[in-house]
Amino acid sequence: MFKGSIPALVTPFKKDGTVDFDTLKKLVEWHVAEGSNGLVPVGTTGESPTLSHEEHGQVIAAVVEAAAGRIPVIAGAGSNATDEGIGLIRHAEAVGADAALVVTPYYNKPTQRGLIAHFTAMHDASSLPIVIYNIPGRSVVDMTPETMGELAKLPRIVGVKDATGKIERVSQQRAACGAEFVQLSGEDATALGFNAHGGVGCISVTANVAPRLCAEFQAATLAGDYAKALAYQDRLMPLHEAIFIEPGLVGAKYGLSKLGLCAEDVRLPLTGLLDSTKARMDAAMRHAGLID
């Protein structure tokens, strides 16, 4: 259903701080041309925490319109309030998204029982497929493989974006959820090992800057050509590291600015990269062959 390289799309801003929809649509065209296998608008990398509800909906609608069915759009629809999440997933369905990415509720730290209740309510509120987003480093709650296995029994809970960094989770979730459950890495640097364990792709920050390389890397792993994939990994690894020296979306926007595709601007409380981080990004992009 969903596989390969799926960029967690940045949300470009104009100098006055408003969303730059013209650039957003150009980015979608670029990703289609570069071979990306899908897009995730308004995830954390899309600065969802600082977008208004109106902007959130507008960005999803713009990406769906620009993608025009050529690649799937998995809309960010997560909240730590179930009612708010239901509103987001219903809007994503109404504007034509192909699926929803729903993060485990952050800050209020529900139990595993609470996670089941939350995701069941989200599932029952729309007909969109749901990809669970498990990122305990941000949400401070970790969905266990057993809980995921219970949720996988629901017909439209189809997969997970796993950002635990625990490679063994792939095998544990295969056992709990079945081999057909879609497992997507949420961590670029370990995507090689993730796919070797049974993953089928990555919702990627690095793919904002290097979409073709990330798509070719994913294609190699899915073809079982791990020697070729390792060569891509060697080329991409410095970029994976440099992007995340500071918050990943800031690094991604800087990289896109170097390619002339997007302004660096981010919203507070995030700030632009330090000069030392920019130097690391420049070196990593040269290593990957993205700039001279």
Coordinates of N, CA and C in Angstrom, one line a residue, residues 137-289:
G137 N 10.4 9.5 21.8 CA 11.3 10.6 22.1 C 10.6 12.0 22.1
R138 N 9.5 12.1 21.3 CA 8.8 13.4 21.3 C 7.5 13.3 22.1
S139 N 6.8 12.2 22.0 CA 5.5 12.1 22.6 C 5.5 11.6 24.1
V140 N 6.7 11.0 24.5 CA 6.9 10.5 25.8 C 5.9 9.3 26.2
V141 N 5.4 8.7 25.2 CA 4.7 7.4 25.4 C 5.1 6.5 24.2
D142 N 5.3 5.2 24.6 CA 5.7 4.2 23.6 C 4.7 3.2 23.4
M143 N 4.1 3.1 22.2 CA 3.2 2.0 21.9 C 3.9 0.7 21.8
T144 N 3.5 -0.3 22.6 CA 4.2 -1.6 22.6 C 3.7 -2.4 21.4
P145 N 4.6 -3.3 21.0 CA 4.1 -4.2 19.9 C 2.8 -4.9 20.1
E146 N 2.6 -5.3 21.4 CA 1.3 -6.0 21.7 C 0.1 -5.0 21.5
T147 N 0.3 -3.8 21.9 CA -0.8 -2.8 21.7 C -1.0 -2.6 20.2
M148 N 0.1 -2.5 19.5 CA 0.0 -2.3 18.0 C -0.7 -3.5 17.4
G149 N -0.4 -4.7 17.9 CA -1.1 -5.9 17.4 C -2.6 -5.9 17.6
E150 N -3.0 -5.3 18.7 CA -4.5 -5.2 18.9 C -5.1 -4.2 17.9
L151 N -4.4 -3.1 17.7 CA -4.9 -2.1 16.8 C -4.9 -2.6 15.4
A152 N -3.9 -3.4 15.0 CA -3.8 -3.9 13.7 C -5.0 -4.8 13.3
K153 N -5.8 -5.3 14.3 CA -7.0 -6.0 14.0 C -8.1 -5.2 13.3
L154 N -8.0 -3.9 13.5 CA -9.0 -3.0 12.9 C -8.6 -2.8 11.4
P155 N -9.6 -2.8 10.6 CA -9.3 -2.9 9.1 C -8.6 -1.8 8.5
R156 N -8.7 -0.6 9.1 CA -8.0 0.6 8.5 C -6.8 1.0 9.3
I157 N -6.3 0.3 10.3 CA -5.0 0.5 10.9 C -4.0 -0.3 10.1
V158 N -3.4 0.4 9.2 CA -2.6 -0.4 8.2 C -1.1 -0.5 8.4
G159 N -0.6 0.4 9.2 CA 0.9 0.4 9.3 C 1.4 1.3 10.4
V160 N 2.7 1.5 10.5 CA 3.3 2.3 11.5 C 4.5 3.0 10.9
K161 N 4.7 4.3 11.3 CA 5.9 5.0 11.2 C 6.7 4.8 12.5
D162 N 7.7 4.0 12.5 CA 8.4 3.7 13.7 C 9.7 4.5 13.9
A163 N 9.6 5.4 14.9 CA 10.8 6.3 15.2 C 11.4 6.0 16.5
T164 N 11.2 4.7 17.0 CA 11.8 4.3 18.2 C 13.3 4.2 18.2
G165 N 13.8 3.9 17.0 CA 15.3 3.6 16.8 C 15.7 2.2 17.2
K166 N 14.7 1.4 17.5 CA 14.9 0.0 18.0 C 14.6 -0.9 16.8
I167 N 15.7 -1.4 16.2 CA 15.6 -2.2 14.9 C 14.8 -3.5 15.2
E168 N 14.9 -4.0 16.4 CA 14.2 -5.3 16.7 C 12.7 -5.1 16.8
R169 N 12.2 -3.9 16.9 CA 10.8 -3.6 16.9 C 10.1 -4.1 15.6
V170 N 10.9 -4.1 14.5 CA 10.3 -4.5 13.2 C 9.9 -6.0 13.3
S171 N 10.8 -6.8 13.8 CA 10.5 -8.2 13.9 C 9.4 -8.5 14.9
Q172 N 9.4 -7.7 16.0 CA 8.4 -7.9 17.1 C 7.0 -7.5 16.5
Q173 N 7.0 -6.4 15.7 CA 5.7 -5.9 15.2 C 5.3 -6.8 14.1
R174 N 6.2 -7.5 13.3 CA 5.7 -8.5 12.3 C 5.0 -9.6 13.1
A175 N 5.6 -10.0 14.2 CA 5.0 -11.1 14.9 C 3.6 -10.7 15.5
A176 N 3.5 -9.5 16.0 CA 2.3 -9.0 16.6 C 1.2 -8.6 15.6
C177 N 1.6 -8.0 14.5 CA 0.7 -7.4 13.5 C 0.5 -8.1 12.2
G178 N 1.4 -9.1 11.9 CA 1.4 -9.8 10.7 C 2.4 -9.2 9.7
A179 N 2.8 -10.0 8.8 CA 3.8 -9.6 7.8 C 3.3 -8.6 6.8
E180 N 2.0 -8.4 6.6 CA 1.5 -7.5 5.7 C 1.3 -6.1 6.3
F181 N 1.5 -6.0 7.6 CA 1.4 -4.7 8.2 C 2.5 -3.8 7.7
V182 N 2.2 -2.6 7.3 CA 3.2 -1.7 6.6 C 4.1 -1.1 7.7
Q183 N 5.3 -1.4 7.6 CA 6.3 -0.8 8.6 C 7.2 0.2 7.9
L184 N 7.1 1.4 8.2 CA 7.9 2.5 7.7 C 8.8 3.1 8.7
S185 N 10.1 3.2 8.4 CA 11.0 3.8 9.4 C 10.7 5.3 9.5
G186 N 10.9 5.8 10.7 CA 10.8 7.2 11.0 C 12.2 7.8 11.3
E187 N 13.3 7.1 11.0 CA 14.6 7.5 11.4 C 15.5 7.2 10.2
D188 N 16.0 8.2 9.5 CA 16.7 8.0 8.2 C 18.0 7.2 8.4
A189 N 18.7 7.4 9.5 CA 20.1 6.8 9.6 C 20.0 5.3 9.8
T190 N 18.9 4.8 10.3 CA 18.8 3.3 10.5 C 17.8 2.6 9.5
A191 N 17.4 3.3 8.5 CA 16.4 2.8 7.5 C 17.0 1.5 6.8
L192 N 18.3 1.4 6.7 CA 18.9 0.3 6.0 C 18.6 -1.0 6.8
G193 N 18.9 -1.0 8.1 CA 18.7 -2.1 9.0 C 17.2 -2.3 9.2
F194 N 16.4 -1.3 9.2 CA 15.0 -1.4 9.4 C 14.4 -2.2 8.3
N195 N 14.7 -1.9 7.0 CA 14.2 -2.7 5.9 C 14.7 -4.1 5.9
A196 N 16.0 -4.3 6.3 CA 16.5 -5.7 6.4 C 15.7 -6.6 7.3
H197 N 15.1 -5.9 8.3 CA 14.3 -6.7 9.3 C 12.8 -6.9 8.8
G198 N 12.5 -6.2 7.7 CA 11.1 -6.4 7.2 C 10.4 -5.1 6.9
G199 N 11.0 -4.0 7.2 CA 10.4 -2.7 6.8 C 10.3 -2.6 5.3
V200 N 9.4 -1.6 4.9 CA 9.2 -1.4 3.4 C 9.4 0.0 3.0
G201 N 9.9 0.8 3.9 CA 10.1 2.2 3.5 C 10.5 3.1 4.6
C202 N 10.5 4.4 4.3 CA 10.9 5.4 5.3 C 10.1 6.7 5.1
I203 N 9.5 7.2 6.1 CA 9.0 8.6 6.1 C 10.1 9.5 6.5
S204 N 10.7 10.2 5.6 CA 12.1 10.6 5.7 C 12.2 12.2 5.7
V205 N 13.1 12.7 6.6 CA 13.4 14.1 6.6 C 14.5 14.4 5.5
T206 N 15.5 13.5 5.4 CA 16.5 13.7 4.4 C 16.0 13.7 3.0
A207 N 14.9 13.0 2.7 CA 14.4 13.0 1.4 C 13.8 14.3 0.9
N208 N 13.6 15.3 1.9 CA 13.3 16.6 1.5 C 14.4 17.2 0.6
V209 N 15.7 16.9 0.9 CA 16.9 17.5 0.3 C 17.4 16.6 -0.8
A210 N 17.3 15.3 -0.6 CA 17.9 14.3 -1.5 C 16.9 13.3 -2.0
P211 N 15.8 13.7 -2.6 CA 14.7 12.8 -2.9 C 15.0 11.6 -3.8
R212 N 15.8 11.9 -4.8 CA 16.2 10.9 -5.8 C 17.1 9.8 -5.1
L213 N 18.1 10.3 -4.4 CA 19.0 9.4 -3.7 C 18.2 8.5 -2.7
C214 N 17.3 9.1 -2.0 CA 16.6 8.3 -1.0 C 15.6 7.3 -1.7
A215 N 15.0 7.7 -2.8 CA 14.1 6.8 -3.5 C 14.9 5.7 -4.1
E216 N 16.1 5.9 -4.6 CA 16.9 4.9 -5.2 C 17.5 4.0 -4.1
F217 N 17.8 4.5 -3.0 CA 18.2 3.7 -1.8 C 17.1 2.8 -1.4
Q218 N 15.9 3.3 -1.2 CA 14.8 2.5 -0.9 C 14.5 1.4 -1.9
A219 N 14.6 1.7 -3.2 CA 14.3 0.8 -4.2 C 15.3 -0.4 -4.1
A220 N 16.6 -0.1 -3.8 CA 17.6 -1.1 -3.7 C 17.3 -2.0 -2.6
T221 N 16.9 -1.5 -1.4 CA 16.6 -2.4 -0.3 C 15.4 -3.3 -0.6
L222 N 14.4 -2.7 -1.3 CA 13.2 -3.5 -1.6 C 13.4 -4.5 -2.6
A223 N 14.5 -4.3 -3.5 CA 14.9 -5.3 -4.4 C 15.8 -6.4 -3.8
G224 N 16.2 -6.2 -2.6 CA 17.1 -7.1 -1.9 C 18.5 -6.9 -2.3
D225 N 18.9 -5.8 -2.9 CA 20.2 -5.5 -3.3 C 20.9 -4.6 -2.2
Y226 N 21.3 -5.3 -1.1 CA 21.8 -4.6 0.0 C 23.2 -4.0 -0.2
A227 N 24.0 -4.6 -1.2 CA 25.3 -4.0 -1.5 C 25.1 -2.7 -2.1
K228 N 24.2 -2.6 -3.1 CA 23.9 -1.3 -3.7 C 23.3 -0.3 -2.7
A229 N 22.4 -0.8 -1.8 CA 21.8 0.1 -0.8 C 22.9 0.6 0.2
L230 N 23.9 -0.2 0.5 CA 24.9 0.2 1.4 C 25.8 1.3 0.8
A231 N 26.0 1.3 -0.5 CA 26.7 2.3 -1.2 C 25.9 3.7 -1.1
Y232 N 24.6 3.6 -1.3 CA 23.8 4.8 -1.1 C 23.9 5.3 0.4
Q233 N 23.8 4.3 1.3 CA 23.9 4.7 2.7 C 25.2 5.4 3.0
D234 N 26.3 5.0 2.5 CA 27.6 5.6 2.7 C 27.5 7.1 2.2
R235 N 26.8 7.2 1.1 CA 26.8 8.6 0.4 C 25.8 9.5 1.2
L236 N 24.8 8.9 1.8 CA 23.8 9.7 2.5 C 24.0 9.9 4.0
M237 N 24.9 9.1 4.6 CA 25.0 9.1 6.1 C 25.4 10.5 6.6
P238 N 26.4 11.1 6.0 CA 26.8 12.4 6.6 C 25.6 13.4 6.6
L239 N 24.7 13.3 5.5 CA 23.6 14.2 5.4 C 22.6 13.9 6.5
H240 N 22.3 12.6 6.7 CA 21.4 12.1 7.8 C 21.9 12.8 9.1
E241 N 23.2 12.7 9.4 CA 23.7 13.3 10.7 C 23.6 14.8 10.7
A242 N 24.0 15.4 9.6 CA 24.0 16.9 9.6 C 22.7 17.5 9.8
I243 N 21.7 16.9 9.1 CA 20.3 17.5 9.2 C 19.8 17.5 10.6
F244 N 20.2 16.5 11.4 CA 19.7 16.4 12.8 C 20.6 17.0 13.9
I245 N 21.6 17.7 13.5 CA 22.4 18.4 14.5 C 21.5 19.4 15.3
E246 N 20.7 20.1 14.5 CA 19.6 20.9 15.1 C 18.3 20.3 14.6
P247 N 17.1 20.8 15.0 CA 15.9 20.2 14.6 C 15.9 19.9 13.1
G248 N 15.4 18.7 12.7 CA 15.6 18.2 11.4 C 15.0 19.1 10.3
L249 N 13.8 19.7 10.6 CA 13.2 20.5 9.6 C 14.0 21.7 9.3
V250 N 14.7 22.3 10.3 CA 15.5 23.4 10.0 C 16.7 23.1 9.1
G251 N 17.3 21.9 9.3 CA 18.3 21.5 8.4 C 17.8 21.2 7.0
A252 N 16.6 20.6 6.9 CA 16.0 20.3 5.6 C 15.7 21.6 4.9
K253 N 15.2 22.6 5.5 CA 14.9 23.9 4.8 C 16.2 24.6 4.4
Y254 N 17.2 24.4 5.2 CA 18.5 25.0 4.8 C 19.0 24.3 3.6
G255 N 19.0 23.0 3.6 CA 19.4 22.2 2.4 C 18.6 22.6 1.2
L256 N 17.3 22.8 1.3 CA 16.5 23.2 0.1 C 16.9 24.6 -0.3
S257 N 17.3 25.4 0.6 CA 17.7 26.8 0.2 C 18.9 26.7 -0.6
K258 N 19.8 25.8 -0.3 CA 21.1 25.7 -1.0 C 20.8 25.2 -2.4
L259 N 19.7 24.5 -2.6 CA 19.3 24.0 -3.9 C 18.4 25.0 -4.7
G260 N 18.1 26.1 -4.0 CA 17.3 27.2 -4.6 C 15.8 26.8 -4.7
L261 N 15.3 26.0 -3.8 CA 14.0 25.5 -3.9 C 13.0 26.0 -2.8
C262 N 13.6 26.5 -1.7 CA 12.8 26.9 -0.6 C 13.6 27.8 0.3
A263 N 12.9 28.8 0.9 CA 13.6 29.7 1.9 C 13.9 29.0 3.2
E264 N 14.8 29.5 3.9 CA 15.2 28.9 5.2 C 14.2 29.1 6.3
D265 N 13.3 30.1 6.1 CA 12.5 30.6 7.2 C 11.7 29.5 8.0
V266 N 11.8 29.6 9.3 CA 11.0 28.7 10.2 C 10.3 29.6 11.2
R267 N 9.4 29.0 11.9 CA 8.6 29.7 12.9 C 9.2 29.5 14.3
L268 N 9.2 30.5 15.1 CA 9.5 30.4 16.5 C 8.6 29.4 17.2
P269 N 9.1 28.6 18.1 CA 10.4 28.7 18.8 C 11.6 28.2 18.1
L270 N 11.5 27.7 16.9 CA 12.6 27.2 16.1 C 13.3 28.4 15.5
T271 N 14.6 28.3 15.3 CA 15.5 29.3 14.8 C 16.3 28.8 13.7
G272 N 16.9 29.7 12.9 CA 17.8 29.2 11.8 C 19.0 28.5 12.3
L273 N 19.7 27.8 11.4 CA 20.9 27.1 11.8 C 22.1 28.0 12.2
L274 N 22.9 27.5 13.1 CA 24.2 28.1 13.4 C 25.1 28.0 12.2
D275 N 26.1 28.8 12.1 CA 27.0 28.8 11.0 C 27.8 27.5 11.0
S276 N 28.1 26.9 12.1 CA 28.8 25.7 12.2 C 28.0 24.5 11.7
T277 N 26.7 24.6 11.9 CA 25.8 23.5 11.4 C 25.6 23.7 9.9
K278 N 25.6 24.9 9.4 CA 25.5 25.1 8.0 C 26.7 24.6 7.3
A279 N 27.9 24.7 7.9 CA 29.1 24.2 7.3 C 29.0 22.6 7.2
R280 N 28.5 22.0 8.3 CA 28.3 20.6 8.2 C 27.3 20.2 7.1
M281 N 26.3 20.9 7.0 CA 25.3 20.6 6.0 C 25.9 20.8 4.6
D282 N 26.7 21.8 4.4 CA 27.3 22.0 3.1 C 28.3 20.9 2.7
A283 N 29.1 20.4 3.7 CA 30.0 19.3 3.5 C 29.2 18.1 3.2
A284 N 28.1 17.8 3.9 CA 27.4 16.6 3.7 C 26.7 16.6 2.3
M285 N 26.2 17.7 1.9 CA 25.6 17.8 0.6 C 26.6 17.7 -0.5
R286 N 27.8 18.2 -0.3 CA 28.9 17.9 -1.3 C 29.2 16.4 -1.4
H287 N 29.3 15.8 -0.2 CA 29.6 14.4 -0.2 C 28.6 13.6 -0.9
A288 N 27.3 14.0 -0.8 CA 26.2 13.2 -1.5 C 26.1 13.6 -2.9
G289 N 26.9 14.6 -3.4 CA 26.9 15.0 -4.8 C 25.7 15.9 -5.1

